[in-house]
Short mmCIF file of C-alpha atoms in Angstrom, two decimals:
data_model
loop_
_atom_site.label_atom_id
_atom_site.label_comp_id
_atom_site.label_asym_id
_atom_site.label_seq_id
_atom_site.Cartn_x
_atom_site.Cartn_y
_atom_site.Cartn_z
CA MET A 1 -44.14 -53.61 70.35
CA LYS A 2 -43.96 -50.75 72.57
CA LYS A 3 -40.57 -51.87 73.99
CA LEU A 4 -39.27 -52.10 70.66
CA LEU A 5 -40.06 -48.66 70.14
CA CYS A 6 -38.43 -47.37 73.14
CA PHE A 7 -35.34 -49.53 72.23
CA LEU A 8 -35.27 -47.72 68.69
CA GLY A 9 -36.09 -44.52 70.33
CA ILE A 10 -32.82 -44.57 72.91
CA ILE A 11 -30.80 -45.55 70.01
CA LEU A 12 -32.02 -42.85 67.83
CA LEU A 13 -31.23 -40.40 70.60
CA LEU A 14 -27.89 -42.15 71.07
CA PHE A 15 -26.79 -41.55 67.84
CA LEU A 16 -27.92 -38.10 67.60
CA ALA A 17 -25.73 -37.14 70.89
CA VAL A 18 -22.67 -38.84 69.32
CA LEU A 19 -23.32 -37.51 65.96
CA PRO A 20 -21.88 -33.94 66.63
CA PRO A 21 -18.54 -35.08 68.14
CA VAL A 22 -17.95 -37.47 65.35
CA LEU A 23 -18.59 -35.12 62.62
CA ARG A 24 -16.21 -32.30 64.50
CA ILE A 25 -13.16 -35.04 64.38
CA VAL A 26 -13.98 -36.64 61.07
CA LEU A 27 -14.70 -33.18 58.87
CA PRO A 28 -11.98 -30.40 58.50
CA ASP A 29 -13.15 -26.87 60.14
CA MET A 30 -14.45 -24.74 57.31
CA GLY A 31 -13.89 -21.48 59.68
CA GLU A 32 -10.07 -21.74 60.01
CA GLU A 33 -9.78 -21.52 56.48
CA GLU A 34 -10.56 -17.96 56.23
CA ASN A 35 -7.51 -15.68 56.76
CA GLU A 36 -8.12 -12.85 58.57
CA VAL A 37 -6.86 -9.61 56.66
CA VAL A 38 -4.39 -7.45 59.11
CA HIS A 39 -4.12 -4.06 58.34
CA GLU A 40 -0.83 -1.78 59.48
CA ASN A 41 -1.96 1.65 60.46
CA VAL A 42 0.71 4.31 60.42
CA ILE A 43 0.51 8.05 61.39
CA LEU A 44 3.32 10.44 60.20
CA ASN A 45 3.44 13.38 62.36
CA CYS A 46 5.57 16.41 61.19
CA SER A 47 5.82 19.97 62.42
CA ASN A 48 7.75 23.20 63.00
CA GLU A 49 7.11 26.57 64.32
CA SER A 50 4.53 27.36 61.17
CA TYR A 51 3.03 23.72 60.05
CA ILE A 52 2.06 20.68 61.64
CA ALA A 53 1.28 17.76 58.76
CA ASN A 54 -0.37 14.60 59.89
CA THR A 55 -0.66 11.89 57.20
CA SER A 56 -2.09 8.27 57.99
CA TYR A 57 -1.55 5.33 55.92
CA GLN A 58 -3.15 2.18 55.88
CA ASP A 59 -1.10 -0.81 54.25
CA GLU A 60 1.07 1.89 52.50
CA LYS A 61 -1.99 3.45 50.94
CA VAL A 62 -2.59 7.47 52.14
CA MET A 63 -6.03 7.66 54.00
CA MET A 64 -6.09 11.13 55.40
CA ILE A 65 -3.96 13.97 55.20
CA VAL A 66 -4.25 17.14 57.66
CA PHE A 67 -2.40 20.09 57.27
CA LYS A 68 -2.40 23.00 60.15
CA GLN A 69 -1.07 26.17 59.47
CA LEU A 70 -0.26 27.89 62.83
CA ARG A 71 -0.93 31.57 63.29
CA THR A 72 2.18 33.46 64.75
CA THR A 73 2.08 35.77 67.64
CA ASP A 74 3.36 39.41 67.50
CA SER A 75 6.27 38.34 69.89
CA ASN A 76 7.41 35.72 67.46
CA THR A 77 7.29 37.79 64.07
CA ASN A 78 9.50 40.42 65.99
CA ASN A 79 12.04 37.61 66.63
CA ASP A 80 11.76 36.53 63.37
CA GLN A 81 12.73 39.84 62.04
CA ASP A 82 15.98 39.88 64.39
CA ASP A 83 16.59 36.49 62.86
CA THR A 84 16.47 38.07 59.34
CA THR A 85 19.01 40.60 59.55
CA ILE A 86 21.58 38.46 61.38
CA ILE A 87 21.21 36.21 58.36
CA GLU A 88 21.64 39.18 55.89
CA ASP A 89 24.65 40.16 57.72
CA GLU A 90 26.09 36.78 57.69
CA GLU A 91 25.35 36.70 53.52
CA ASP A 92 27.68 39.87 53.49
CA THR A 93 30.64 37.80 54.18
CA PRO A 94 32.08 36.06 51.13
CA LEU A 95 31.44 32.15 50.66
CA GLU A 96 34.11 29.90 48.93
CA ASN A 97 31.47 27.75 46.69
CA GLU A 98 28.36 29.59 47.15
CA GLU A 99 26.79 28.34 44.32
CA ASP A 100 27.51 24.47 45.48
CA ILE A 101 25.58 25.50 48.84
CA LEU A 102 22.58 27.08 46.98
CA GLU A 103 22.42 23.87 44.64
CA GLN A 104 22.05 21.97 47.98
CA GLU A 105 19.86 23.98 49.78
CA PRO A 106 16.40 22.21 50.54
CA THR A 107 13.35 23.58 49.36
CA THR A 108 11.75 26.08 51.36
CA ILE A 109 8.69 26.38 53.55
CA GLU A 110 7.07 28.57 50.70
CA GLU A 111 6.53 25.46 49.13
CA LEU A 112 4.03 24.46 51.85
CA ASP A 113 2.69 28.17 52.16
CA GLN A 114 1.58 28.21 48.50
CA ALA A 115 0.13 24.21 48.71
CA PHE A 116 -2.03 25.22 51.66
CA ALA A 117 -3.13 28.90 49.61
CA ASP A 118 -4.29 26.27 46.97
CA LEU A 119 -5.73 23.67 48.88
CA LYS A 120 -8.16 25.98 50.99
CA ASN A 121 -9.73 27.31 48.08
CA LYS A 122 -10.88 23.98 46.83
CA SER A 123 -14.46 22.51 47.01
CA ASN A 124 -13.49 18.86 47.77
CA VAL A 125 -11.69 19.35 51.15
CA ILE A 126 -12.43 20.35 54.34
CA TYR A 127 -11.37 23.90 55.53
CA ASN A 128 -11.79 25.04 59.22
CA SER A 129 -10.20 28.20 60.70
CA LEU A 130 -9.44 27.95 64.25
CA GLU A 131 -7.90 30.31 66.92
CA ASP A 132 -4.52 29.04 66.53
CA GLY A 133 -4.46 28.16 62.89
CA ASP A 134 -5.91 26.97 59.73
CA VAL A 135 -6.87 23.47 58.83
CA ILE A 136 -7.16 21.31 56.07
CA GLU A 137 -8.58 17.70 55.92
CA ILE A 138 -8.18 15.64 52.89
CA ASP A 139 -10.00 12.45 53.35
CA PHE A 140 -8.84 9.91 50.82
CA THR A 141 -11.18 6.86 52.18
CA VAL A 142 -13.99 9.25 50.46
CA SER A 143 -12.51 10.45 47.12
CA ASN A 144 -9.07 9.76 45.20
CA HIS A 145 -8.83 13.72 44.84
CA GLU A 146 -7.56 12.86 41.67
CA THR A 147 -8.30 16.46 40.44
CA LEU A 148 -6.00 18.28 43.23
CA ASN A 149 -2.33 17.96 42.62
CA LEU A 150 -1.20 16.12 45.43
CA THR A 151 1.65 13.94 44.14
CA LYS A 152 3.89 15.69 46.69
CA PHE A 153 1.87 14.76 49.77
CA THR A 154 0.76 11.36 48.62
CA ASN A 155 4.39 9.59 48.55
CA ASN A 156 4.80 6.65 50.46
CA LEU A 157 5.80 6.65 54.19
CA ALA A 158 9.62 7.03 53.64
CA ASP A 159 9.86 9.33 50.76
CA GLN A 160 6.84 11.60 52.33
CA ARG A 161 9.06 11.70 55.87
CA ALA A 162 11.98 12.68 53.70
CA TYR A 163 9.91 15.42 51.69
CA TYR A 164 8.97 16.95 55.06
CA GLU A 165 12.29 17.08 56.65
CA ASN A 166 13.82 18.60 53.70
CA LEU A 167 11.35 21.20 54.09
CA GLY A 168 12.28 22.09 57.64
CA LEU A 169 9.79 19.80 59.60
CA THR A 170 10.67 17.52 62.49
CA CYS A 171 8.88 14.30 61.57
CA LEU A 172 7.47 11.27 63.92
CA VAL A 173 6.32 8.05 62.82
CA ILE A 174 3.50 6.42 65.14
CA ARG A 175 2.64 2.55 64.39
#
């Protein structure tokens, strides 16, 4: 009787040892059916001598917008005043199609100045004053910020880049 129980025990242990490889072959793998979702993260970085605008996207959805208004030094303001007088002298010369030129002129940086001034007083944005400028951060992962009028700054990547370039900013896309 002891020999019979030993043989049954050996057969049971062999069955248990062979069962996992057989089940791996016979049954389909449940883990491979789950598809990993891959998100594309893109950063639009636009800047000029007055502003830096960073917009981060995840799958064409705006995740965060950071505006930085740079402080100018005294030497820069003197150079800007000299440039202004040169432009005034150029305006004295008559142009053939002055109305056409004015219609084609892109929106000015004053639009960013106005938007920056409006946003820094809102309670649902982060505003910091640093040594080299003022920074506004708008985080869309926390809230949609529907109360803010941000339709000009929450476009898709291509439209937003074109908007900033029309304002005179130089843009770079980081993937």
